[in-house]
Short mmCIF file of C-alpha atoms in Angstrom, two decimals:
data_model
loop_
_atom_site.label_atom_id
_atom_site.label_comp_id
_atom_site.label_asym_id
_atom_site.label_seq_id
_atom_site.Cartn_x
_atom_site.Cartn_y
_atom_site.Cartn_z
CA UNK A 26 143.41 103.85 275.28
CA UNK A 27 142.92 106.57 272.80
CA UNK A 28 140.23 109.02 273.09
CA UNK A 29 137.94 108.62 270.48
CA UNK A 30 136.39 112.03 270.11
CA UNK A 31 140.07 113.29 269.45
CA UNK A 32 141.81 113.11 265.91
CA UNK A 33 145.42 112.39 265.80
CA UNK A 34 147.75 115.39 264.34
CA UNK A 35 151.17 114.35 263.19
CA UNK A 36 153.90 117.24 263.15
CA UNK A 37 157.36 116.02 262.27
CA UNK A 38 160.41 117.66 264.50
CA UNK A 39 164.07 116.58 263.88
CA UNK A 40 164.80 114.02 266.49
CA UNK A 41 167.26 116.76 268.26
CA UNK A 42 164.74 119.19 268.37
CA UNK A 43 162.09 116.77 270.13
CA UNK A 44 164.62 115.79 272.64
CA UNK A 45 164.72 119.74 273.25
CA UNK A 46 161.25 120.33 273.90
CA UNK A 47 161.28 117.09 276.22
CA UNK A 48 164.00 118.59 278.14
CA UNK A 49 162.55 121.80 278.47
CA UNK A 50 158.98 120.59 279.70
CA UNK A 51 158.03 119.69 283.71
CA UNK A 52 157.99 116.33 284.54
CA UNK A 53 154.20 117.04 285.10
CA UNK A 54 153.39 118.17 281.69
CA UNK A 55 153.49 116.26 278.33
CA UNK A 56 154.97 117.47 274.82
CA UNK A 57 151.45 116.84 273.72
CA UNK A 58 149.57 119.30 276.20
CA UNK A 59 152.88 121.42 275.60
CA UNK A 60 152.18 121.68 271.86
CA UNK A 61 148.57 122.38 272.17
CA UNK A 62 148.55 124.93 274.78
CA UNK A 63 151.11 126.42 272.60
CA UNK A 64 149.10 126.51 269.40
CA UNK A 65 146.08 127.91 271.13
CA UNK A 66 148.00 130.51 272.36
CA UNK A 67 149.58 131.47 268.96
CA UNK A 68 146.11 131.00 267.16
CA UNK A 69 144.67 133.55 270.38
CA UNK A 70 147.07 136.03 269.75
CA UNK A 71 148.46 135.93 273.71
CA UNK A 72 151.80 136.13 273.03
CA UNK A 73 154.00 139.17 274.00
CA UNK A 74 156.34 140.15 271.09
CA UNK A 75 160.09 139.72 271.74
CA UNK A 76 160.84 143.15 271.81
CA UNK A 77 158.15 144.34 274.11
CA UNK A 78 159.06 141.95 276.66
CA UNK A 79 162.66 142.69 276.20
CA UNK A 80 161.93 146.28 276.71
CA UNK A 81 160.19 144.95 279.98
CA UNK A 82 163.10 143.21 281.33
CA UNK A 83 165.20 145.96 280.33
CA UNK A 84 164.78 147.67 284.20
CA UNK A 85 164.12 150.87 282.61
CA UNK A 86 161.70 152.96 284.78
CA UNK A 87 158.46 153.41 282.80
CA UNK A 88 156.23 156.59 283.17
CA UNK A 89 152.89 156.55 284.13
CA UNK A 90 152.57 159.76 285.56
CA UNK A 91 150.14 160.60 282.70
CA UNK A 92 147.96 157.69 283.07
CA UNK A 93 147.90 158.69 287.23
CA UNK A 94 146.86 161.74 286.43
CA UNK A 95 144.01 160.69 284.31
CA UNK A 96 142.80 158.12 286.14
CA UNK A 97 142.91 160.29 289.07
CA UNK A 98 140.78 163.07 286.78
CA UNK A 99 138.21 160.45 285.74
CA UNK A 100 138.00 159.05 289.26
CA UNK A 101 136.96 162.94 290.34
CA UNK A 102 134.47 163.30 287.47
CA UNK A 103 132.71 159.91 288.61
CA UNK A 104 132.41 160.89 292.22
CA UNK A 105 130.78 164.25 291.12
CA UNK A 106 129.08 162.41 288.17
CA UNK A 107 127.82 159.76 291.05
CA UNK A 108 126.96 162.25 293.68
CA UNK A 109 124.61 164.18 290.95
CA UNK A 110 123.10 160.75 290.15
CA UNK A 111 122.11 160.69 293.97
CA UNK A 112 120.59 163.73 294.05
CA UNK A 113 118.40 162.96 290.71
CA UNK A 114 117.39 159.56 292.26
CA UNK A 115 116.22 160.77 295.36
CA UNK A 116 113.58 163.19 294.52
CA UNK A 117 111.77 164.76 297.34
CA UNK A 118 112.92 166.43 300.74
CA UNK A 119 115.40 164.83 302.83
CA UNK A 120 113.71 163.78 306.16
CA UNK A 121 115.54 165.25 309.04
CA UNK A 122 119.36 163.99 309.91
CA UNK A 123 118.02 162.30 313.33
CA UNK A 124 115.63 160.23 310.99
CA UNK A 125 117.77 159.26 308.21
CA UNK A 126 120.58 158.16 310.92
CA UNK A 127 118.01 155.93 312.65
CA UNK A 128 116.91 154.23 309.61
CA UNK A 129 120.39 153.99 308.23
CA UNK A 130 121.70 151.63 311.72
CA UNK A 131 118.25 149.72 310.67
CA UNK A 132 119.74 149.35 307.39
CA UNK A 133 123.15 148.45 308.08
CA UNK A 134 122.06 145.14 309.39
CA UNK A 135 120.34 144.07 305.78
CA UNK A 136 123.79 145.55 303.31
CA UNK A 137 125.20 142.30 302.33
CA UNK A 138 129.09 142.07 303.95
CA UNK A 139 131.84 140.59 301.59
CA UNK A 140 131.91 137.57 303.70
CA UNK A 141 128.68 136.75 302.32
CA UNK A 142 130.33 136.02 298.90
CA UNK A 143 131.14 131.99 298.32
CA UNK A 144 134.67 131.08 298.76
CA UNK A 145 134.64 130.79 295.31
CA UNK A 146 133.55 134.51 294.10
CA UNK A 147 135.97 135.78 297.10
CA UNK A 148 139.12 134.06 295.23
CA UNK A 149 138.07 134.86 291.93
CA UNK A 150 137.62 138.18 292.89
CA UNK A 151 141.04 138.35 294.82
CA UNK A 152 142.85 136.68 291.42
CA UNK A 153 141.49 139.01 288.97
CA UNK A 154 140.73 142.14 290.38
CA UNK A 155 142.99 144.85 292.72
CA UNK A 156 140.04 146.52 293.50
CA UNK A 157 137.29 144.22 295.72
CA UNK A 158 134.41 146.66 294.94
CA UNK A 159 134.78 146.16 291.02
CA UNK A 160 135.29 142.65 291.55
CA UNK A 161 131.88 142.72 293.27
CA UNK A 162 130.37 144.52 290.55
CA UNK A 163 131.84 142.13 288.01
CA UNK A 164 130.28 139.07 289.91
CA UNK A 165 127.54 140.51 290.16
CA UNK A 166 126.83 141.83 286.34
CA UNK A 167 128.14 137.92 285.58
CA UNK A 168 125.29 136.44 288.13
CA UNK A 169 128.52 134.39 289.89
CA UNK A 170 126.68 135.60 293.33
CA UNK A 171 123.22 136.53 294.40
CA UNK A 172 123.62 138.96 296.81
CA UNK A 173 121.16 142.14 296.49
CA UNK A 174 122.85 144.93 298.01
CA UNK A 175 119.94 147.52 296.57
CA UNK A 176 117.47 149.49 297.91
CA UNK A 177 114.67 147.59 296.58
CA UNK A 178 116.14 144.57 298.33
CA UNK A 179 117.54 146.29 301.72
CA UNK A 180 114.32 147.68 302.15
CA UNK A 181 112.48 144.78 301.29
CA UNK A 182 114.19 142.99 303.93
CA UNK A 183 113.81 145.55 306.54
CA UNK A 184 109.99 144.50 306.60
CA UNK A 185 109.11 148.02 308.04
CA UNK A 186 106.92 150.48 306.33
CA UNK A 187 110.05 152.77 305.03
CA UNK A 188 110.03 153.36 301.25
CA UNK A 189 112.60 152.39 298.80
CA UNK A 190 113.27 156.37 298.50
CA UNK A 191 113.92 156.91 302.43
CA UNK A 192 116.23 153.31 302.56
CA UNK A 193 118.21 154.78 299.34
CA UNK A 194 118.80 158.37 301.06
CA UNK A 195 119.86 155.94 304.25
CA UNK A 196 122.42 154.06 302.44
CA UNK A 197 124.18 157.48 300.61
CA UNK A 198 123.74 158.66 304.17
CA UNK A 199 125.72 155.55 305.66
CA UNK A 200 128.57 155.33 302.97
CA UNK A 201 129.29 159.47 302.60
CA UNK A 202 128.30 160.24 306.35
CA UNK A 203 129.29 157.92 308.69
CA UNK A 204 131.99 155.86 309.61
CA UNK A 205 130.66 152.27 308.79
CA UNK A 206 132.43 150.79 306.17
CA UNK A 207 129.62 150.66 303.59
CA UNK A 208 130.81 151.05 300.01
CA UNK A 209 128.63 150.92 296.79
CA UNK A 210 128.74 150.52 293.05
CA UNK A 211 126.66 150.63 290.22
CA UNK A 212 125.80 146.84 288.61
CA UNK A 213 123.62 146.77 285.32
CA UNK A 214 122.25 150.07 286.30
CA UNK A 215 120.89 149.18 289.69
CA UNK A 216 123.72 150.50 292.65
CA UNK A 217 124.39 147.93 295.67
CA UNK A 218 125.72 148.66 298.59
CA UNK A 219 127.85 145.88 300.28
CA UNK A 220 129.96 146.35 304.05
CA UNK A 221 133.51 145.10 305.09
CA UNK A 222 135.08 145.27 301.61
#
């Protein structure tokens, strides 16, 4: 039974070149899907011109010793852009090493581990993105997961009298200082911290 909320498009093909596309589908698709899914695409703009992908499948080595090196620069200027950051957002003096290490171990129990992620977020993350940290920041910008790795929330959760300010020097502590593997990145402005990526 036809659906009714669809309307019927009629697109004449010479009888050979319908018994093409029939041969050339799987037995698990129709010419139908086959058609739309192609018309989408062309209407999307997601096709990759002939000569590109020929160039592709060519098996000539392509440079990207430039991009490297840029990306490499950039990824320099963001470390030294993000340890700046740190310093501006902890104001204050740094309590003694011996002080920030002991709240730091406190904290490492409250830093959301990947595992936490659903099953879901996990394979979306491992689908789309090479690197698990910006996947993490991606689900998290998109609200696909509601883990709080922040200070706010880590400290919150520690239920102790340490301030935001002390947990936040704790957690740059843990990730730049120590051997744990905490890792953090900056989502809608607010950095999380998240362990076992």
């Amino acid at each position: 039974m036809a659906n009714r909320n669809q309307e019927p498009l009629n697109v004449r093909v010479t009888p050979s070149k319908k018994d093409e596309w029939k041969t050339a589908i799987g037995d698990d698709e129709t010419l139908a899907g086959v058609v739309r899914r192609a018309v989408d695409r062309e209407l999307n703009n997601e096709y990759v011109h002939v000569d590109t992908a020929e160039h592709l499948d060519s098996g000539e080595d392509i440079d990207f010793t430039e991009v490297t090196t840029d990306i490499d620069l950039l990824s320099g200027q963001v470390e030294v852009l993000q340890s700046q950051l740190d310093d501006a957002l902890t104001p204050g003096s740094m309590p003694p090493e011996d002080q920030l290490s002991e709240v730091a171990m406190r904290a490492l129990a409250h830093i959301p581990r990947y595992d936490d992620l659903s099953d879901h977020v996990r394979r979306e993350i491992s689908q789309t993105h090479s690197d698990q940290l910006i996947g993490i920041k991606t689900a998290i910008e998109e609200h696909e997961t509601r883990i709080d790795g922040s200070a706010q929330a880590i400290a919150f959760k520690m239920d102790d009298d340490e301030s935001e300010l002390i947990v936040r020097q704790a957690l740059i502590y843990l990730e730049n200082r120590t051997t744990e593997t905490v890792q953090s990145t900056i989502a809608d402005g607010t950095r999380h911290w998240v362990r076992d990526v």
